[in-house]
Every structure is written in structure tokens, then in C-alpha cells.
PDB file of C-alpha atoms in Angstrom:
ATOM      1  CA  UNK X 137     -17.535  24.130  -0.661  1.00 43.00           C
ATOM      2  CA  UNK X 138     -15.009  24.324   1.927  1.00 50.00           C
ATOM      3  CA  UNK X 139     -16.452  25.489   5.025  1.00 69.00           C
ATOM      4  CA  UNK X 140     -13.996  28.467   6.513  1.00 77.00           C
ATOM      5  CA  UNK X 141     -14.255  31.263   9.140  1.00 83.00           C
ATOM      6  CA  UNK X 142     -13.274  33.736   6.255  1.00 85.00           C
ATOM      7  CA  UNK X 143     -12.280  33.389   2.934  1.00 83.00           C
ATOM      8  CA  UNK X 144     -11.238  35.717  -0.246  1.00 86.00           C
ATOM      9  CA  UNK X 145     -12.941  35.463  -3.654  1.00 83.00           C
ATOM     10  CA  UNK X 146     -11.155  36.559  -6.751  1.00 83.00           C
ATOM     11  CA  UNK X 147     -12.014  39.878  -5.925  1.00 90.00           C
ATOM     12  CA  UNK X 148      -9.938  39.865  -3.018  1.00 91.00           C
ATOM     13  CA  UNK X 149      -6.990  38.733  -4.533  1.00 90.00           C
ATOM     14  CA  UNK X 150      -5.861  36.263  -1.905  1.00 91.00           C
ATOM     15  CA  UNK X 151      -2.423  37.191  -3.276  1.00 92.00           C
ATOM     16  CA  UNK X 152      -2.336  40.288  -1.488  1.00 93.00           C
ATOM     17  CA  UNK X 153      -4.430  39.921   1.304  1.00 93.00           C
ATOM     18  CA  UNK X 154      -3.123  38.853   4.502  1.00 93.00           C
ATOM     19  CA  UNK X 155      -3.309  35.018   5.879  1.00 94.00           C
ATOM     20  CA  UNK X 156      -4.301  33.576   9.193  1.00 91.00           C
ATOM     21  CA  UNK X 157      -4.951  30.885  11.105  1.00 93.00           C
ATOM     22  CA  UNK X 158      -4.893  27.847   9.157  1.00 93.00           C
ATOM     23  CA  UNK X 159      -5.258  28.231   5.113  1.00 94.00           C
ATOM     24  CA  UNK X 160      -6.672  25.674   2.273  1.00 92.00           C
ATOM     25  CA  UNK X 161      -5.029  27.201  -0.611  1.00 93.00           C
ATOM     26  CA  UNK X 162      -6.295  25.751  -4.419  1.00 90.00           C
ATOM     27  CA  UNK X 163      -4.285  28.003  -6.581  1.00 92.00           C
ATOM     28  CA  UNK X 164      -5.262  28.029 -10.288  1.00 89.00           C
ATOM     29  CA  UNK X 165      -3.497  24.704 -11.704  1.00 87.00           C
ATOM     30  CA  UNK X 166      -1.701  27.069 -14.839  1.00 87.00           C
ATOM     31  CA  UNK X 167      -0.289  29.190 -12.608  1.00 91.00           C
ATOM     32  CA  UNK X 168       0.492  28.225  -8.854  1.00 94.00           C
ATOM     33  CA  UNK X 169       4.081  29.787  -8.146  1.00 95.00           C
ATOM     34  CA  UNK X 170       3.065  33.095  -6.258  1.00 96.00           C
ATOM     35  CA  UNK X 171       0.429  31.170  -4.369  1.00 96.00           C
ATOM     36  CA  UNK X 172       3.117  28.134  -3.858  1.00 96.00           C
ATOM     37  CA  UNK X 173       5.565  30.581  -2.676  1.00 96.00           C
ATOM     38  CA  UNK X 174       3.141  32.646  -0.271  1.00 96.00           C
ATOM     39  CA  UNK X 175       2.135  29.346   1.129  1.00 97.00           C
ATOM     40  CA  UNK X 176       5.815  28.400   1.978  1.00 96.00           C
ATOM     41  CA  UNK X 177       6.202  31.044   3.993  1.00 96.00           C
ATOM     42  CA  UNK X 178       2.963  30.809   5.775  1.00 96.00           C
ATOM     43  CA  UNK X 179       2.868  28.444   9.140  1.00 94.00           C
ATOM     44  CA  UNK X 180       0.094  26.219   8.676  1.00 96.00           C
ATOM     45  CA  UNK X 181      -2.146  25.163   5.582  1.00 96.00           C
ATOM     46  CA  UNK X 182      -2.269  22.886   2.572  1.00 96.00           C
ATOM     47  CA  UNK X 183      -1.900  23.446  -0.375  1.00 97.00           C
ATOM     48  CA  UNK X 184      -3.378  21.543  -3.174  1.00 95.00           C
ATOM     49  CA  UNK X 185      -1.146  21.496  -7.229  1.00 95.00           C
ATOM     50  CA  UNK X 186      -0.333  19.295  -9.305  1.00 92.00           C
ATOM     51  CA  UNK X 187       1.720  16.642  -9.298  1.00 91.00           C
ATOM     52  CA  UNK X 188       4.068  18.191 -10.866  1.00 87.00           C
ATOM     53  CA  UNK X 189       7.765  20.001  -9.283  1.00 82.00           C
ATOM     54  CA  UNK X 190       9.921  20.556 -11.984  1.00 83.00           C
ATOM     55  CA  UNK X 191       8.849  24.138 -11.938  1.00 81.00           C
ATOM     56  CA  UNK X 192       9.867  26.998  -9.138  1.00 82.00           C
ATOM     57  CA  UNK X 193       7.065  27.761  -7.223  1.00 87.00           C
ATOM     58  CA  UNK X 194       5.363  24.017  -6.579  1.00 91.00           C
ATOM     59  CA  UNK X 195       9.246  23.349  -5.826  1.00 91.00           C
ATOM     60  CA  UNK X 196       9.172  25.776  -3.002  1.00 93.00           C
ATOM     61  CA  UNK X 197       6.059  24.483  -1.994  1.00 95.00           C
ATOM     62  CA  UNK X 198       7.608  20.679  -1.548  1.00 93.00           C
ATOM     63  CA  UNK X 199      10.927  22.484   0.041  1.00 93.00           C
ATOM     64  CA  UNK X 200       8.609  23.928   2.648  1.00 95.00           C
ATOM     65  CA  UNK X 201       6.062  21.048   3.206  1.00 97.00           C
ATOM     66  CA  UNK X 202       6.048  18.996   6.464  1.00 97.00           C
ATOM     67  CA  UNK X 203       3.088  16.218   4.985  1.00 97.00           C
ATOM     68  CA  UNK X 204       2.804  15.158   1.269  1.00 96.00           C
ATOM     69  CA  UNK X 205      -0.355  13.510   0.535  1.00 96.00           C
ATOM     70  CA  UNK X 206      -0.979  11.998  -3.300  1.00 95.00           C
ATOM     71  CA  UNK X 207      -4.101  10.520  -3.146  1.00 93.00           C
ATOM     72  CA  UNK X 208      -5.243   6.722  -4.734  1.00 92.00           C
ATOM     73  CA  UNK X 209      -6.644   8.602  -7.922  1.00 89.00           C
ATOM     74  CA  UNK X 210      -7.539  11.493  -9.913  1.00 87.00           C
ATOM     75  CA  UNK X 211      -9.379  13.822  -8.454  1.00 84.00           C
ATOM     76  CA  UNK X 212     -13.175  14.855  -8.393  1.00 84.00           C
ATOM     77  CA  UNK X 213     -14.156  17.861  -7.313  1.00 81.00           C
ATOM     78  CA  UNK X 214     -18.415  18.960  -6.225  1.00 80.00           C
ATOM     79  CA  UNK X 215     -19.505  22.172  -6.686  1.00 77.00           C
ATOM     80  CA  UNK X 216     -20.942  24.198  -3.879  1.00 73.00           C
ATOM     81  CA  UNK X 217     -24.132  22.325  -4.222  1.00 81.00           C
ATOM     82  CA  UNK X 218     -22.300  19.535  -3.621  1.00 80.00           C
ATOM     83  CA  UNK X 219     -22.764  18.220  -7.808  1.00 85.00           C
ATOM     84  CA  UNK X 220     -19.936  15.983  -9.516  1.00 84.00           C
ATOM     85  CA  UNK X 221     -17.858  18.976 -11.385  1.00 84.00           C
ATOM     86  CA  UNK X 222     -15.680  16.215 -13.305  1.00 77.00           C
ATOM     87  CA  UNK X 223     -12.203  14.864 -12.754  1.00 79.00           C
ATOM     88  CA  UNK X 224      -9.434  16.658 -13.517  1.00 81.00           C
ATOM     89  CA  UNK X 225      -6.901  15.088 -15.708  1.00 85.00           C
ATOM     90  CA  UNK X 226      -3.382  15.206 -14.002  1.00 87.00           C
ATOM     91  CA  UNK X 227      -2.402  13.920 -10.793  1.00 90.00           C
ATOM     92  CA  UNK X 228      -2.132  16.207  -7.523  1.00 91.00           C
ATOM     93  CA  UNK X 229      -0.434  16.566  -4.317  1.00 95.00           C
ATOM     94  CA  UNK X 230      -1.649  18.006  -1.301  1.00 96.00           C
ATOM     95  CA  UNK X 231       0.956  19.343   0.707  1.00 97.00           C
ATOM     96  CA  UNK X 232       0.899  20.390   4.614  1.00 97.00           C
ATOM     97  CA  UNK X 233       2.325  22.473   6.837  1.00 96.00           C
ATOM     98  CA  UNK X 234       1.914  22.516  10.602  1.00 95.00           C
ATOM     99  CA  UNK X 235       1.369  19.855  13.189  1.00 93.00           C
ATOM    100  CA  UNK X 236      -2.258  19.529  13.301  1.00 94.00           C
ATOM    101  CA  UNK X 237      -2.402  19.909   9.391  1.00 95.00           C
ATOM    102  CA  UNK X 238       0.201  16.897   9.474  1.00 95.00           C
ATOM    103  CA  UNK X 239      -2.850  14.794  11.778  1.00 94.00           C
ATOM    104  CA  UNK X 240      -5.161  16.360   9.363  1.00 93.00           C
ATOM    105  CA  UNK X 241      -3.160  14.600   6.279  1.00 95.00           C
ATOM    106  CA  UNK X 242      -2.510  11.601   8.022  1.00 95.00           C
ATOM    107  CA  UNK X 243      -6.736  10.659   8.821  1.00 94.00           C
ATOM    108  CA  UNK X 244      -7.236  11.336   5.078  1.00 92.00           C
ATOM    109  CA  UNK X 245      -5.455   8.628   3.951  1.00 94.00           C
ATOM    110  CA  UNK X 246      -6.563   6.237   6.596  1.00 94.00           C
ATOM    111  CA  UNK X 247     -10.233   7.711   5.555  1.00 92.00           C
ATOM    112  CA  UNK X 248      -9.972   7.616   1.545  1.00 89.00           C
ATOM    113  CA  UNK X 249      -6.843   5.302   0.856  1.00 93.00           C
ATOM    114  CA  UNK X 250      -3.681   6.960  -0.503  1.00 94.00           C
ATOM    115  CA  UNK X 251      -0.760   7.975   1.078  1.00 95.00           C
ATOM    116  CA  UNK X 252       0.330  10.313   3.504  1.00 95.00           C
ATOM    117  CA  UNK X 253       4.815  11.111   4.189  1.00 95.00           C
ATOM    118  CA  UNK X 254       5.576  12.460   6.827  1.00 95.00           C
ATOM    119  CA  UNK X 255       8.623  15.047   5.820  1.00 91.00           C
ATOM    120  CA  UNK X 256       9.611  17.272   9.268  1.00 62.00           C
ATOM    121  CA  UNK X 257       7.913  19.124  11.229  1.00 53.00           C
ATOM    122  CA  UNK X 258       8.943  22.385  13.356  1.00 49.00           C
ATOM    123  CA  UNK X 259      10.542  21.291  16.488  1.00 47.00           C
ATOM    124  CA  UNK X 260      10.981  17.586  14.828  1.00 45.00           C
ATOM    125  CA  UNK X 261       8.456  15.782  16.792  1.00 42.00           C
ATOM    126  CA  UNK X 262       7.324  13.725  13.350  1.00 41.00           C
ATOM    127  CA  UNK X 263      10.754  12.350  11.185  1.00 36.00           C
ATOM    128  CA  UNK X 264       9.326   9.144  10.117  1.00 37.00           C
ATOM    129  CA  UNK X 265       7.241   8.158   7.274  1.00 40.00           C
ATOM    130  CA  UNK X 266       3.685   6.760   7.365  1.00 41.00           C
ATOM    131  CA  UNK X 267       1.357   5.590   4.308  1.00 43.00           C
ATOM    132  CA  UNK X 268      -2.279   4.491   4.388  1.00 42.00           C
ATOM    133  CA  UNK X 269      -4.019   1.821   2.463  1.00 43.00           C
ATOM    134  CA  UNK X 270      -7.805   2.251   1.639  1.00 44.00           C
ATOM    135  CA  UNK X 271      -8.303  -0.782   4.136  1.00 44.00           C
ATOM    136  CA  UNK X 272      -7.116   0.936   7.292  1.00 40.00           C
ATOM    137  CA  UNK X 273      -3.490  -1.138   6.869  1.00 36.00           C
ATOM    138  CA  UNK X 274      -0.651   1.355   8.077  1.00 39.00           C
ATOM    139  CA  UNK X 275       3.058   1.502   7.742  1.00 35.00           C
ATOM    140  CA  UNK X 276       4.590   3.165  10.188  1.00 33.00           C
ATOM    141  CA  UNK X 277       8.293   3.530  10.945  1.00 30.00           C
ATOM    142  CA  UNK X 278       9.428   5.276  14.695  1.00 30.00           C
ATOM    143  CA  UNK X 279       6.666   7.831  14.761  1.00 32.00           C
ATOM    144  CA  UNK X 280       6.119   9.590  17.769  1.00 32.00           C
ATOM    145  CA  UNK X 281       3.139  11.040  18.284  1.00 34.00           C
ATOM    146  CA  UNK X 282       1.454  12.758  21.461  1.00 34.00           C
ATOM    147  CA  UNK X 283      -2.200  12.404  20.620  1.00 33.00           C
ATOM    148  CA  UNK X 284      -3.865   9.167  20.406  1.00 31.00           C
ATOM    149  CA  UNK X 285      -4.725   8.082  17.272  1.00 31.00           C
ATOM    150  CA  UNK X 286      -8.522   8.302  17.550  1.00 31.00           C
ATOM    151  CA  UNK X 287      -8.429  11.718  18.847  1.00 30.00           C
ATOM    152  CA  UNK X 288      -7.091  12.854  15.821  1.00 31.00           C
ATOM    153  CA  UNK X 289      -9.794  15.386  13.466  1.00 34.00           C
ATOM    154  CA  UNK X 290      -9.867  16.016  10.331  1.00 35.00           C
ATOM    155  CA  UNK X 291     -10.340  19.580   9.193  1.00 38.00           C
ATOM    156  CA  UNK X 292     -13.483  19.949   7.218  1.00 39.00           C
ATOM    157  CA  UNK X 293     -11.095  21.344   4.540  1.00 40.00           C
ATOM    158  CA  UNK X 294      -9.585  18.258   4.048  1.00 42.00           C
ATOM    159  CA  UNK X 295     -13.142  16.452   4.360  1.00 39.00           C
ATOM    160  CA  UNK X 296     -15.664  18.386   2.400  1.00 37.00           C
ATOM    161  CA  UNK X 297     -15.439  19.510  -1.553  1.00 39.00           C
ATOM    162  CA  UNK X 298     -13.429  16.923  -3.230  1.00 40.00           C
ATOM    163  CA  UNK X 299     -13.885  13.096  -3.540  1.00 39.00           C
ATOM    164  CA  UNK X 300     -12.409   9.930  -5.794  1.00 37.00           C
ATOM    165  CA  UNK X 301     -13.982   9.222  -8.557  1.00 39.00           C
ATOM    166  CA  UNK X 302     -14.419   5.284  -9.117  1.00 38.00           C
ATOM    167  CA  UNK X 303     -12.920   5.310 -12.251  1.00 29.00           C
TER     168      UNK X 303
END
């Protein structure tokens, strides 16, 4: 349950409706290249695929992508009543675009472990990579950064609906 101002259901086809603002895009895993290509061309979001871009559209996706995120393990995600739905069995890669998203991407691997690289942003404020360890240890190389580090949110996109399974 990712909690949004507005969202599309299937019967919306998110496809063809118009984005705003910010977007959390979970295309279906069998198919993501129109949603991986919509999402390039959109300013700000993250996408979450597979780990997986030997194929066009997640390849677009990665071209576009200021933040890659591949988190410490598979997957889990909750349903809307916030039960264990299973892990999935592949790796993914959350991908950001936009400056806050890149923040966003950056607290979840502080939060949860993984790691976070920093690819570009627009106007090149961000150049340098930085990865998280579960323990809060950081390695950062000449990032410059405006806001201080504990001012930094995370979207409850990024926060809510998906967790790491112990084994």
C-alpha cells in the first residue's frame, strides 16, 4: 500500500494516462518496456524492475536514471493489509529520477542496508557515488549536497509496502 495523492488502477491504464508530480511506478515484471520508457521521459519517480538490462525498455530506464538502488536481498512485498505476500525470486533495481527522489534513494539504504549510486543529476549538483551498509557505515566520494543530512525524508513510497525478508 503505497500511500499517494492519486493513483491509476488497471482500469486506468497508467499507460495512457497522464503523470504528475512525483511517480512510484511497479510495472508488471514480464513486461516493463512501455512503462520503463514512459518513466524515462518523465522528471521525477522511481521505478522499480528487475535486475535485469539486457532488454530495451529497463535499458532506457538505466540510460535515464539519476539514483540506482539494488537492495541487500530479495524482495518482500505486504499486501494492502500490510500481510507478507512472499518474495519474489529475481533480484531488482530501483531506479530514480529527480533530486529529492535521489535523497529519497539515498535514506533507504542508510535505513535498510543496500546500496544507493549516485549517476547525474539535472544541473549536476550530485556526480559522485555513495553506498550504504545496513550499519549506518557510508562511502562517500566528493558529494555535494545542499541539505543536511538529517533533514533529508524519505517518501512514504520508498518507506511503506515492501520490506527484506530475513532469508
Amino acid at each position: 500500500n503505497v500511500p499517494a495523492q492519486s493513483f491509476y488502477t488497471v482500469a486506468d491504464d497508467g499507460l495512457l494516462s497522464p503523470w504528475f508530480g512525483t511517480v512510484w511506478c511497479n510495472p508488471p515484471y514480464s513486461a516493463p518496456t512501455q512503462w520503463c520508457r514512459k518513466w524515462a521521459t518523465h522528471e521525477a519517480g522511481c521505478i522499480l524492475i528487475r535486475a535485469d538490462l539486457s532488454t530495451g525498455g529497463p535499458f532506457v530506464a538505466w540510460s535515464a536514471a539519476h539514483a540506482a538502488y539494488v537492495p541487500p536481498k530479495r524482495l518482500q512485498f505486504t499486501s494492502g493489509a500490510g500481510k507478507a505476500t512472499g518474495a519474489v525470486n529475481f533480484s531488482t533495481i530501483m531506479l530514480g529520477r529527480g533530486e529529492h527522489v535521489v535523497q529519497a534513494m539515498l535514506n533507504l539504504a542508510a535505513k535498510y542496508g543496500g546500496a544507493t549510486r549516485v549517476l547525474g543529476c539535472a544541473g549536476g549538483e550530485r556526480v559522485a557515488a555513495i553506498s550504504h551498509t545496513r550499519s549506518g557505515v557510508a562511502a562517500t566520494m566528493g558529494v555535494q549536497t545542499s541539505a543536511p543530512r538529517d533533514s533529508l525524508q524519505l517518501p512514504g513510497a520508498l518507506d511503506r509496502g515492501m520490506r527484506f525478508p530475513d532469508v
